[in-house]
PDB file of C-alpha atoms and ligand atoms in Angstrom:
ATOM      1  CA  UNK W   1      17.895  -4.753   8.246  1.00 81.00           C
ATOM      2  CA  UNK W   2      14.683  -6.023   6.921  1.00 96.00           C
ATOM      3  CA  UNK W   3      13.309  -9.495   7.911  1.00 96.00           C
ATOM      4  CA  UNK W   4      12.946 -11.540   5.271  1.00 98.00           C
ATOM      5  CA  UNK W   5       8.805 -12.757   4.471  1.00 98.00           C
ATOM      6  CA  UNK W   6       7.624 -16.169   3.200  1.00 98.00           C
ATOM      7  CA  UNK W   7       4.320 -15.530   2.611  1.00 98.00           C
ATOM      8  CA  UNK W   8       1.835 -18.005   1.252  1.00 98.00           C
ATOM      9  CA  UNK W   9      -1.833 -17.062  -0.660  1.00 98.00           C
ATOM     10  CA  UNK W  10      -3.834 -20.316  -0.710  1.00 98.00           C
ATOM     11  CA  UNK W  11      -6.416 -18.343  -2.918  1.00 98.00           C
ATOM     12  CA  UNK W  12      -9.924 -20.294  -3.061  1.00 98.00           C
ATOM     13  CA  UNK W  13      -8.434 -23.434  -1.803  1.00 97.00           C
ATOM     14  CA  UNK W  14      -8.631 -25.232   1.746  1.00 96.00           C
ATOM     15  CA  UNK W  15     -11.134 -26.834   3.778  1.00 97.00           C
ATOM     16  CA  UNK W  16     -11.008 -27.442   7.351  1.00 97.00           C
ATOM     17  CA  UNK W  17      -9.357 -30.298   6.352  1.00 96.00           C
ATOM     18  CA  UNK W  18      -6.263 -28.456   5.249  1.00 95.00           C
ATOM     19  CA  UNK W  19      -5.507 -26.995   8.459  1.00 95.00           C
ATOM     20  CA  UNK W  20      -3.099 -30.056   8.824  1.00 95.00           C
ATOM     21  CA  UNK W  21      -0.776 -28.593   6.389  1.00 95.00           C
ATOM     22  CA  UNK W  22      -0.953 -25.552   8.596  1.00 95.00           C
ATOM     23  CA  UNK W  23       0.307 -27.819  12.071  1.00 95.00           C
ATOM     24  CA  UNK W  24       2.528 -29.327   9.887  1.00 95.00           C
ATOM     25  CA  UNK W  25       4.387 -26.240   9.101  1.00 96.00           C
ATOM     26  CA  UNK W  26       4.336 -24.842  12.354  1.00 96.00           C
ATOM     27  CA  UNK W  27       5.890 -28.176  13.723  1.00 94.00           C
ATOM     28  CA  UNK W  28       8.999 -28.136  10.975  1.00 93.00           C
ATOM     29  CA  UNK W  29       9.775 -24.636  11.916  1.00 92.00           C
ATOM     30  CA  UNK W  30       9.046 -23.785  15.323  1.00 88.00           C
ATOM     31  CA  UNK W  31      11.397 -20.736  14.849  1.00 88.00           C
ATOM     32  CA  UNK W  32      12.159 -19.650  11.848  1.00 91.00           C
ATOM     33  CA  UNK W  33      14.205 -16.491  10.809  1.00 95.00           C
ATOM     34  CA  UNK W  34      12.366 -15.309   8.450  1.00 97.00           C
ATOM     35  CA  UNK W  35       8.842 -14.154   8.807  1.00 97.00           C
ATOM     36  CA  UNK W  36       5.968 -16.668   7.734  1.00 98.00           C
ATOM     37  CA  UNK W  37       2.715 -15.575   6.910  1.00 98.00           C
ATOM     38  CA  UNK W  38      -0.073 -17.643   5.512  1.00 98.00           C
ATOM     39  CA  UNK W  39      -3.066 -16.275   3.529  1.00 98.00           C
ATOM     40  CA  UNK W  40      -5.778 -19.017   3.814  1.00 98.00           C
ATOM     41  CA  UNK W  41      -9.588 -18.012   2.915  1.00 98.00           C
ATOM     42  CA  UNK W  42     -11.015 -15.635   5.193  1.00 98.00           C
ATOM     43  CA  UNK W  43     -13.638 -18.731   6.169  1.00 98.00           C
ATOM     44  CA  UNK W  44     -10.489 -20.379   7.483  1.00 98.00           C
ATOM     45  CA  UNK W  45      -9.179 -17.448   9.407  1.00 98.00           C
ATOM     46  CA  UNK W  46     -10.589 -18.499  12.946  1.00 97.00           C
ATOM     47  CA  UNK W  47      -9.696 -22.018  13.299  1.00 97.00           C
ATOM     48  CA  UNK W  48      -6.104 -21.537  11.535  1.00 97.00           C
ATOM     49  CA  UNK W  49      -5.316 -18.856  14.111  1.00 97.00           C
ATOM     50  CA  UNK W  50      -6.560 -21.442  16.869  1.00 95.00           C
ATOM     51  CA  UNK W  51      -4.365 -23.873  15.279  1.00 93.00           C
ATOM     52  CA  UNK W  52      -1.331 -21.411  15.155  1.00 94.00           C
ATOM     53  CA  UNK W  53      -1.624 -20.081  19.080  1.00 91.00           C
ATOM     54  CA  UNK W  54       1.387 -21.503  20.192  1.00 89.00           C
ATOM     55  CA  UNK W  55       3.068 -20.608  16.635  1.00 93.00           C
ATOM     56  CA  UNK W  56       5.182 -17.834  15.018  1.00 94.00           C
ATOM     57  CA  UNK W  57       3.547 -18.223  11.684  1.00 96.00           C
ATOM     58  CA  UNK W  58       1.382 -14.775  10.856  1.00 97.00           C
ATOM     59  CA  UNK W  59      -1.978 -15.157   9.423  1.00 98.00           C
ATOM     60  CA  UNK W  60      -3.899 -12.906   6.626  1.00 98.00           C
ATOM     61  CA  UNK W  61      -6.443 -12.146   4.770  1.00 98.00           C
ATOM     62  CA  UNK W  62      -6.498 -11.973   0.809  1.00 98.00           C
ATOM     63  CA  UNK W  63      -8.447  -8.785  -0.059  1.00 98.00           C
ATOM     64  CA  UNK W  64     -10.792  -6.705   2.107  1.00 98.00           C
ATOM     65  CA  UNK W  65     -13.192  -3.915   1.780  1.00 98.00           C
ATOM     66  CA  UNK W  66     -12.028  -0.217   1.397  1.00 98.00           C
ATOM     67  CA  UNK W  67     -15.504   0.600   4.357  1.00 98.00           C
ATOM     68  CA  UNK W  68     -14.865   0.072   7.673  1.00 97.00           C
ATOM     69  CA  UNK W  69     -18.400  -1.511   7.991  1.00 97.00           C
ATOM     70  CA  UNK W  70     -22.054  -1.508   6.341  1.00 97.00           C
ATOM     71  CA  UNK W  71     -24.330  -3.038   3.613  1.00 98.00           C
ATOM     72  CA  UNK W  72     -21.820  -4.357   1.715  1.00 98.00           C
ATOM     73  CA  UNK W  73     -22.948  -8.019   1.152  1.00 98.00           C
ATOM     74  CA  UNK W  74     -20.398 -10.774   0.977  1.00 96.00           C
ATOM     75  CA  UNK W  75     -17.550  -9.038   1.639  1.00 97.00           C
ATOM     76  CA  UNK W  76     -15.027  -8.672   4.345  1.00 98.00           C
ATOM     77  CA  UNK W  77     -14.012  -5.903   6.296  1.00 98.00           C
ATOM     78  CA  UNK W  78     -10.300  -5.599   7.252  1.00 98.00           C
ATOM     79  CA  UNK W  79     -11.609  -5.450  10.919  1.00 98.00           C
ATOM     80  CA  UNK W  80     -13.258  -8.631  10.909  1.00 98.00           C
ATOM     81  CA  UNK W  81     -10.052 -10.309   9.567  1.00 98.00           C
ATOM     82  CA  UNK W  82      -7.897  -8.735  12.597  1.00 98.00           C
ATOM     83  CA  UNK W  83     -10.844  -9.869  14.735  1.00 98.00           C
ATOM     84  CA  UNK W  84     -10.072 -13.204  13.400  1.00 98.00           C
ATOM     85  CA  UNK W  85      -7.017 -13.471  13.705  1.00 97.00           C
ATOM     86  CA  UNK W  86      -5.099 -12.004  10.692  1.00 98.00           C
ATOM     87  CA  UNK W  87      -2.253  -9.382  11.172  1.00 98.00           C
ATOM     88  CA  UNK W  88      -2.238  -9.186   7.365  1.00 98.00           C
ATOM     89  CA  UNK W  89      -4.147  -8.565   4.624  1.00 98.00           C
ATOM     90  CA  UNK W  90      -3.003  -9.349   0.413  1.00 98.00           C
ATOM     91  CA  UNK W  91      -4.443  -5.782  -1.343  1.00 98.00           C
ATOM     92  CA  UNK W  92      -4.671  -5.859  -5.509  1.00 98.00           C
ATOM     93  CA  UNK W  93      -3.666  -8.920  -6.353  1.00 98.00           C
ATOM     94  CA  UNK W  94      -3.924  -9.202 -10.244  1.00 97.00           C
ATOM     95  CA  UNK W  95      -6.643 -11.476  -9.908  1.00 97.00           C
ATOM     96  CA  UNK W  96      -9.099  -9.252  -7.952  1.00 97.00           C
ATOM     97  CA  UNK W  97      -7.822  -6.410 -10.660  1.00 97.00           C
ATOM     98  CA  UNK W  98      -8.968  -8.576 -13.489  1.00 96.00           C
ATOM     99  CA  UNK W  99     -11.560 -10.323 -12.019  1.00 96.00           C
ATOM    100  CA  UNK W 100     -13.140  -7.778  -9.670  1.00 96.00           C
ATOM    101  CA  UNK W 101     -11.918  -4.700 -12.042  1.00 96.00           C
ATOM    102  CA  UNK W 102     -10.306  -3.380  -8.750  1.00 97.00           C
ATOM    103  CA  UNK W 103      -8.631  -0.137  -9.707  1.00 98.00           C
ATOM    104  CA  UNK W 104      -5.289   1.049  -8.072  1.00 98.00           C
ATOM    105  CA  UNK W 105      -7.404   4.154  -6.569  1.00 98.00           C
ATOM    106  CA  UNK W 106      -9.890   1.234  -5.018  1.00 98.00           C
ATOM    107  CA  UNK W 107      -6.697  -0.811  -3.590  1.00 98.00           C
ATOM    108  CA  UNK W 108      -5.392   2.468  -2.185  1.00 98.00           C
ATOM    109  CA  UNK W 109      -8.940   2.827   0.035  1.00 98.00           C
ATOM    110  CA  UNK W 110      -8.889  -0.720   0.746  1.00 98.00           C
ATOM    111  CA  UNK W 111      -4.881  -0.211   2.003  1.00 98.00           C
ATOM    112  CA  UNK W 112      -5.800   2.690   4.124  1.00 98.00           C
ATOM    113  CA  UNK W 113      -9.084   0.882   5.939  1.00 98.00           C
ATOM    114  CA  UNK W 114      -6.167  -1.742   6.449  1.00 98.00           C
ATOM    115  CA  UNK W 115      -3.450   0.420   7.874  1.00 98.00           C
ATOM    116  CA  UNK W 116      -6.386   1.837  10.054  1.00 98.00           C
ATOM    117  CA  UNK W 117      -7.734  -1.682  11.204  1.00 98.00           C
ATOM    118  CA  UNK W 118      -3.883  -2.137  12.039  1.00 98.00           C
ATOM    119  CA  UNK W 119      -3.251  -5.237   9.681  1.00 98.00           C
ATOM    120  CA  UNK W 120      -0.198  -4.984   7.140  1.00 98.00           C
ATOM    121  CA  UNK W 121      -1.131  -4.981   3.972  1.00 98.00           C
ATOM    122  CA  UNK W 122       0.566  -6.682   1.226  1.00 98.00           C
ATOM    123  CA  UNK W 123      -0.062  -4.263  -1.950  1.00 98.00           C
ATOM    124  CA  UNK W 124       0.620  -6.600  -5.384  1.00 98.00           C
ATOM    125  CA  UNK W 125       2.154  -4.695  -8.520  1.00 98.00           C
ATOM    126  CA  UNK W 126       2.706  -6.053 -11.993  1.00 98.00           C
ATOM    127  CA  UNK W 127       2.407  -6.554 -15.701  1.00 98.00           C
ATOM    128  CA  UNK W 128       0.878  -8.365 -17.884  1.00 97.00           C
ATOM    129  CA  UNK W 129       2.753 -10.079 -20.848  1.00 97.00           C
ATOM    130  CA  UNK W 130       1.350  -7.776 -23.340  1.00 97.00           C
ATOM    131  CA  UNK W 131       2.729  -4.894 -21.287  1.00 97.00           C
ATOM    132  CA  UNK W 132       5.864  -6.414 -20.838  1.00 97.00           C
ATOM    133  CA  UNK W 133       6.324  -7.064 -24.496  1.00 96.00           C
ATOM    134  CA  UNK W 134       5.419  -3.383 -25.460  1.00 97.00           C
ATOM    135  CA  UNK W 135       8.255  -2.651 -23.125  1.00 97.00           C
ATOM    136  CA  UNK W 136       5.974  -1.090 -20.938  1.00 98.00           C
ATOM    137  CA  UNK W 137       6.798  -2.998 -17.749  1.00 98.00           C
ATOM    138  CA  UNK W 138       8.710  -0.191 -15.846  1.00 98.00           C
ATOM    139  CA  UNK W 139       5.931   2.289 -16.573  1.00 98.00           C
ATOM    140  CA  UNK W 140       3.077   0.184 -15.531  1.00 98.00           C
ATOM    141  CA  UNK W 141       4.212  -0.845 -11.976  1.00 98.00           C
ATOM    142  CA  UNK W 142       5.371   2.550 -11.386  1.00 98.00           C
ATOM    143  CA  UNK W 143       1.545   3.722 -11.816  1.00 98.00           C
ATOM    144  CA  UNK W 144       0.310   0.683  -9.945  1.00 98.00           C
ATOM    145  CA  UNK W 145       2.595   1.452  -7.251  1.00 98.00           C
ATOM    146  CA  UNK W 146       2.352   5.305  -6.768  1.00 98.00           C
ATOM    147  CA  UNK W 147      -1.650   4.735  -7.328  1.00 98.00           C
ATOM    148  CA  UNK W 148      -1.805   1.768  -5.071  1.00 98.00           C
ATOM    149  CA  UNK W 149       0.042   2.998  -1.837  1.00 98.00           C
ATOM    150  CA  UNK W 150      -2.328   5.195   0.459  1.00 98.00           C
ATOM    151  CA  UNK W 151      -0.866   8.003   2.147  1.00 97.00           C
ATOM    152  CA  UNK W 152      -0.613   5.608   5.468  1.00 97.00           C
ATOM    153  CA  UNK W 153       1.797   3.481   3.837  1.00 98.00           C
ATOM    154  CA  UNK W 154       5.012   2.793   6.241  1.00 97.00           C
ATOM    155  CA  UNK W 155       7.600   1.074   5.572  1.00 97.00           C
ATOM    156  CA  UNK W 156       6.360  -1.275   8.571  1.00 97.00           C
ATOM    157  CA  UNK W 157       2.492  -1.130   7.955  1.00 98.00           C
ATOM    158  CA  UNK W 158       2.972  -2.042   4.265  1.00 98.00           C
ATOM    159  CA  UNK W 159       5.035  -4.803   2.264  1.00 98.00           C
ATOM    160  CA  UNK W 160       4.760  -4.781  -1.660  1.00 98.00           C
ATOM    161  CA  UNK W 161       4.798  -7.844  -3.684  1.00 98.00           C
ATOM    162  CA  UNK W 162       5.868  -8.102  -7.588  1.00 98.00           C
ATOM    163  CA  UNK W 163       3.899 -10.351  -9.599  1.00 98.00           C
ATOM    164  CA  UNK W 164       3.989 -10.533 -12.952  1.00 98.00           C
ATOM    165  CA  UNK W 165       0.714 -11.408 -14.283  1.00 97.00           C
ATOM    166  CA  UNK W 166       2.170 -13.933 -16.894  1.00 97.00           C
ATOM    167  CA  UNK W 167       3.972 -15.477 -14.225  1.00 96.00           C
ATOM    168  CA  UNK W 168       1.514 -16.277 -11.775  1.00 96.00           C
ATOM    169  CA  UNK W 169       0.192 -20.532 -11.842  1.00 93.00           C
ATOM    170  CA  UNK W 170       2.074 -21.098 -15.057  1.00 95.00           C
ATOM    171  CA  UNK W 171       5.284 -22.545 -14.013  1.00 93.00           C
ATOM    172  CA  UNK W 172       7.305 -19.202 -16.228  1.00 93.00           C
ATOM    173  CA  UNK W 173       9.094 -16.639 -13.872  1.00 94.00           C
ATOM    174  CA  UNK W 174      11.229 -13.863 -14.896  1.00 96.00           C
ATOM    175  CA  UNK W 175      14.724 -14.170 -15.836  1.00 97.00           C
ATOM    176  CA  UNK W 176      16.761 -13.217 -12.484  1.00 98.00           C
ATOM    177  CA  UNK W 177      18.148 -10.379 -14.143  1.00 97.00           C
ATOM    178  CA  UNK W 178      14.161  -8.979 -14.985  1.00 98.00           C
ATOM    179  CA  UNK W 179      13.024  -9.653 -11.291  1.00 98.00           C
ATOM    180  CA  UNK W 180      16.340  -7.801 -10.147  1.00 98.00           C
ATOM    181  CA  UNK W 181      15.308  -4.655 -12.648  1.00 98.00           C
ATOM    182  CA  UNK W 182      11.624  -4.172 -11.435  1.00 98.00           C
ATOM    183  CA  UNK W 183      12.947  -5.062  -7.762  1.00 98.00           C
ATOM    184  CA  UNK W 184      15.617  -2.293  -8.319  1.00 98.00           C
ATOM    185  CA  UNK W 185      12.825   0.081  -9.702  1.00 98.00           C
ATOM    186  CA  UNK W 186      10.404   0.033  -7.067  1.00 98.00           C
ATOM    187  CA  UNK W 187      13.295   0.515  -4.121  1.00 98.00           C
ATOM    188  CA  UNK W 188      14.423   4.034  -6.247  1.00 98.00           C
ATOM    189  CA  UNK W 189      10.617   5.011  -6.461  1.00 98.00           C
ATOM    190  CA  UNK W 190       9.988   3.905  -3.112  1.00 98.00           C
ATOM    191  CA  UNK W 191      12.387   5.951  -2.232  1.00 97.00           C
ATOM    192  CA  UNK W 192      11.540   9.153  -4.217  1.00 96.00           C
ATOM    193  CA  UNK W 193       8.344   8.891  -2.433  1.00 95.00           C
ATOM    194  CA  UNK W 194       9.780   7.832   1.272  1.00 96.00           C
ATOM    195  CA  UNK W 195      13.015   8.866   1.384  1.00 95.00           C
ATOM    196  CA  UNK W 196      15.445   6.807   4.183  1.00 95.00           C
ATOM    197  CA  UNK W 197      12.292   5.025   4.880  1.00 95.00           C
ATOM    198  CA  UNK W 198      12.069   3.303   1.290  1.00 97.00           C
ATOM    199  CA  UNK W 199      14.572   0.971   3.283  1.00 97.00           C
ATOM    200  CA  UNK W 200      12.146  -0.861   5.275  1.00 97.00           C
ATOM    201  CA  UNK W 201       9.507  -1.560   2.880  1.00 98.00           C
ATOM    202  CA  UNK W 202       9.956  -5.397   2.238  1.00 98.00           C
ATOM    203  CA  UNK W 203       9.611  -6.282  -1.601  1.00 98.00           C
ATOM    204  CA  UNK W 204       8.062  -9.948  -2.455  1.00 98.00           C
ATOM    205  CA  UNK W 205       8.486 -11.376  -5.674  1.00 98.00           C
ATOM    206  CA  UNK W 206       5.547 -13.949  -6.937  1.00 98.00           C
ATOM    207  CA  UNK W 207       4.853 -15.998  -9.555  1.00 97.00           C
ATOM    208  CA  UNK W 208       5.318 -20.010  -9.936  1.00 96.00           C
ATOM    209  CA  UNK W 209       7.917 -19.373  -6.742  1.00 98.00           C
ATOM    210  CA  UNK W 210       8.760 -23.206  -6.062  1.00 97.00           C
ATOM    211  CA  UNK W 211      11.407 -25.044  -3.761  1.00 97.00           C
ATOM    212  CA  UNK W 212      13.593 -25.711  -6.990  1.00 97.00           C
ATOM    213  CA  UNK W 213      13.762 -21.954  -7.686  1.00 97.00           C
ATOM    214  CA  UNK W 214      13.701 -20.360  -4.566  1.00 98.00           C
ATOM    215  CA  UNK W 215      17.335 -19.827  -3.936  1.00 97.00           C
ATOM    216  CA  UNK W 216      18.322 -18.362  -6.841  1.00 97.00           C
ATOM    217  CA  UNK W 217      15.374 -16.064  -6.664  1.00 98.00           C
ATOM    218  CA  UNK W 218      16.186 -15.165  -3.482  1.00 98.00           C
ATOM    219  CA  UNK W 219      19.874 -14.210  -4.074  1.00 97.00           C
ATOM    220  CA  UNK W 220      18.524 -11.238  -6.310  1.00 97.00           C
ATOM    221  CA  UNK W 221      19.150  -7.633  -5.524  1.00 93.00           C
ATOM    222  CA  UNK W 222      16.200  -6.306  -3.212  1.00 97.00           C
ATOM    223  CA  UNK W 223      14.127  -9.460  -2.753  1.00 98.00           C
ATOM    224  CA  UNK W 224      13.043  -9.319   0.414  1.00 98.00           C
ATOM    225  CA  UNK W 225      11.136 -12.657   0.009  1.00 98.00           C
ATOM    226  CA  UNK W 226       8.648 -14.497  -1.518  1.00 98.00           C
ATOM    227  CA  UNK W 227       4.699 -14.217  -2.414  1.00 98.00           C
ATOM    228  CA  UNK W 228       3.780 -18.009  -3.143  1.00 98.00           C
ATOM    229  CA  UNK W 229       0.215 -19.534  -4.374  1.00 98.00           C
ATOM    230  CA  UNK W 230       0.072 -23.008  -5.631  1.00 97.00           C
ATOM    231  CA  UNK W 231       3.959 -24.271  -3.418  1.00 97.00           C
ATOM    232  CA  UNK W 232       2.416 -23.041  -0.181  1.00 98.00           C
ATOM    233  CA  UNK W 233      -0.573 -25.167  -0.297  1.00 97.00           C
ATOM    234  CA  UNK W 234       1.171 -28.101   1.076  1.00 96.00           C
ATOM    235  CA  UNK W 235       3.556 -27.973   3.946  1.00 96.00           C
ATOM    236  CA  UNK W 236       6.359 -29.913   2.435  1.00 96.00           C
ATOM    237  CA  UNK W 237       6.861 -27.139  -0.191  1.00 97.00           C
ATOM    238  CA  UNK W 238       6.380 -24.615   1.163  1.00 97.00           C
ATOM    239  CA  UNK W 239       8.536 -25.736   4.331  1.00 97.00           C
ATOM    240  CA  UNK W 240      11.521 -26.122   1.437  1.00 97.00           C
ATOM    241  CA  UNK W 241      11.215 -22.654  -0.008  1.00 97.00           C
ATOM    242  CA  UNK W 242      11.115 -20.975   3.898  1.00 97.00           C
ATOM    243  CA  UNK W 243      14.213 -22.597   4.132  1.00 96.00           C
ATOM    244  CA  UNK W 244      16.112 -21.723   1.045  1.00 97.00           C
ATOM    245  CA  UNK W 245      14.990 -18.037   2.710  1.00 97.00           C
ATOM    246  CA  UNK W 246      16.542 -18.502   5.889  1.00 95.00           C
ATOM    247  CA  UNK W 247      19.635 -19.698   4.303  1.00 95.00           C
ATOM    248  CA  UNK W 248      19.532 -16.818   1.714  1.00 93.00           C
TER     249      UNK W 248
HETATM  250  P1  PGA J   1       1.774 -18.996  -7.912  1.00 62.14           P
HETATM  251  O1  PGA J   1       0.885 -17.746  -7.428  1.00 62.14           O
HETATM  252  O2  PGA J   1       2.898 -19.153  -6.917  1.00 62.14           O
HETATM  253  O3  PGA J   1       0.838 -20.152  -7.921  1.00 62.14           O
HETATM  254  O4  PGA J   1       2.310 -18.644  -9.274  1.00 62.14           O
HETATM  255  C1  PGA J   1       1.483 -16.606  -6.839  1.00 62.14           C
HETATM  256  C2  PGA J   1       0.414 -15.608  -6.454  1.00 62.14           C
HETATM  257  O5  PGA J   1      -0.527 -15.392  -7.215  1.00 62.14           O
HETATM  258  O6  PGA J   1       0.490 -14.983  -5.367  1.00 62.14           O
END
């Protein structure tokens, strides 16, 4: 059986300030069934995971370099986010691919330095709307995937999200029937390349996940959870859409 993953990317947002939203969380669900993981900025890393001692809730990073160290300035290594406190790190997320031109090959190195540091990384897949109206959807997340996934993958050291591109901040999502079909897809080449294992890779969908949509989402065919930006910025929201996963 795989446990089920609310996971929350707060992107460039937070201040120390926000790390109430974080206590607030953890006091509404002191045990929840699913897993919880919350992606903050890596410059809130420390104090959330001071905040979250006594907490289930997982922390991780959002991206992290494919070196395990060196002159590489401004960015973060995947062992300074363990160090801080992460257990997880978000790898190609379509923003760093479009706004960082990270390549599938480049989120492959940055999985592997990951799976090394031994954080979990969360490797994002999907297409844009251009691609999905060619009808190109199928083929382009199976070449994000197969690039994407190092060969250190597991189905415990690695969890892969779906986002379509065109879906992510807008308030648009997928018909149910679309996120089952990619969901579906990625299990069978999962599997291809796994075997049995496929099984335990968790699959998140993302994109404009909110409490009001969150059930029916999660009722689809190999959803294993949820990968949620702008609803897991504040507790209340996010605390609704853990639940609609724990009663899933
Ligand atoms: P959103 O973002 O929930 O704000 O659409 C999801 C994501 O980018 O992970």
């Amino acid at each position: 059986m795989r446990r089920k993953m609310a996971a929350g990317n707060w992107k460039m947002n937070g201040l120390r300030a926000s790390l109430a939203e974080l206590g607030l969380l953890a006091s509404k669900h002191p045990a929840p069934v699913c897993e919880v993981l919350i992606c903050p900025p890596a410059t809130l890393l420390g104090w959330a995971s001071e905040a979250l001692l006594q907490s289930e809730i997982r922390l991780g990073g959002q991206d992290c370099h494919s070196e395990k160290s060196g002159a590489h300035t401004g960015d973060v290594s995947a062992a300074m986010l363990a160090d801080a406190g992460a257990s997880h790190v978000i790898l190609g997320h379509s923003e760093r691919r479009a706004d960082h031109g990270e390549s599938s090959d480049m989120v492959a190195a940055k999985a592997r330095t990951a799976h090394m540091a031994g954080l979990t990384a969360v490797i994002c897949v999907g297409e844009t709307e251009a691609e999905r109206d060619a009808g190109t959807t199928l083929s382009v997340i199976g070449a994000q995937l197969q690039g994407s996934l190092p060969a250190t993958a597991t189905g415990t050291n690695t969890i892969i999200a779906y986002e379509p591109v065109w879906a992510i901040g807008t308030g648009r999502t997928p018909t149910l029937s679309q996120i089952a079909e990619v969901h579906d897809f990625l299990r069978a080449e999962l599997s291809g390349r796994h075997g049995a294992e496929a099984e335990a890779f968790r699959l998140l969908y993302g994109g404009s996940v909110k409490p009001s949509n969150a059930a029916e989402i999660f009722a689809v065919s190999n959803v294993d959870g949820a990968l949620v930006g702008g609803a897991s910025l504040k507790a209340s929201d996010f605390g609704a859409i853990i639940d609609a996963l724990d009663a899933a």
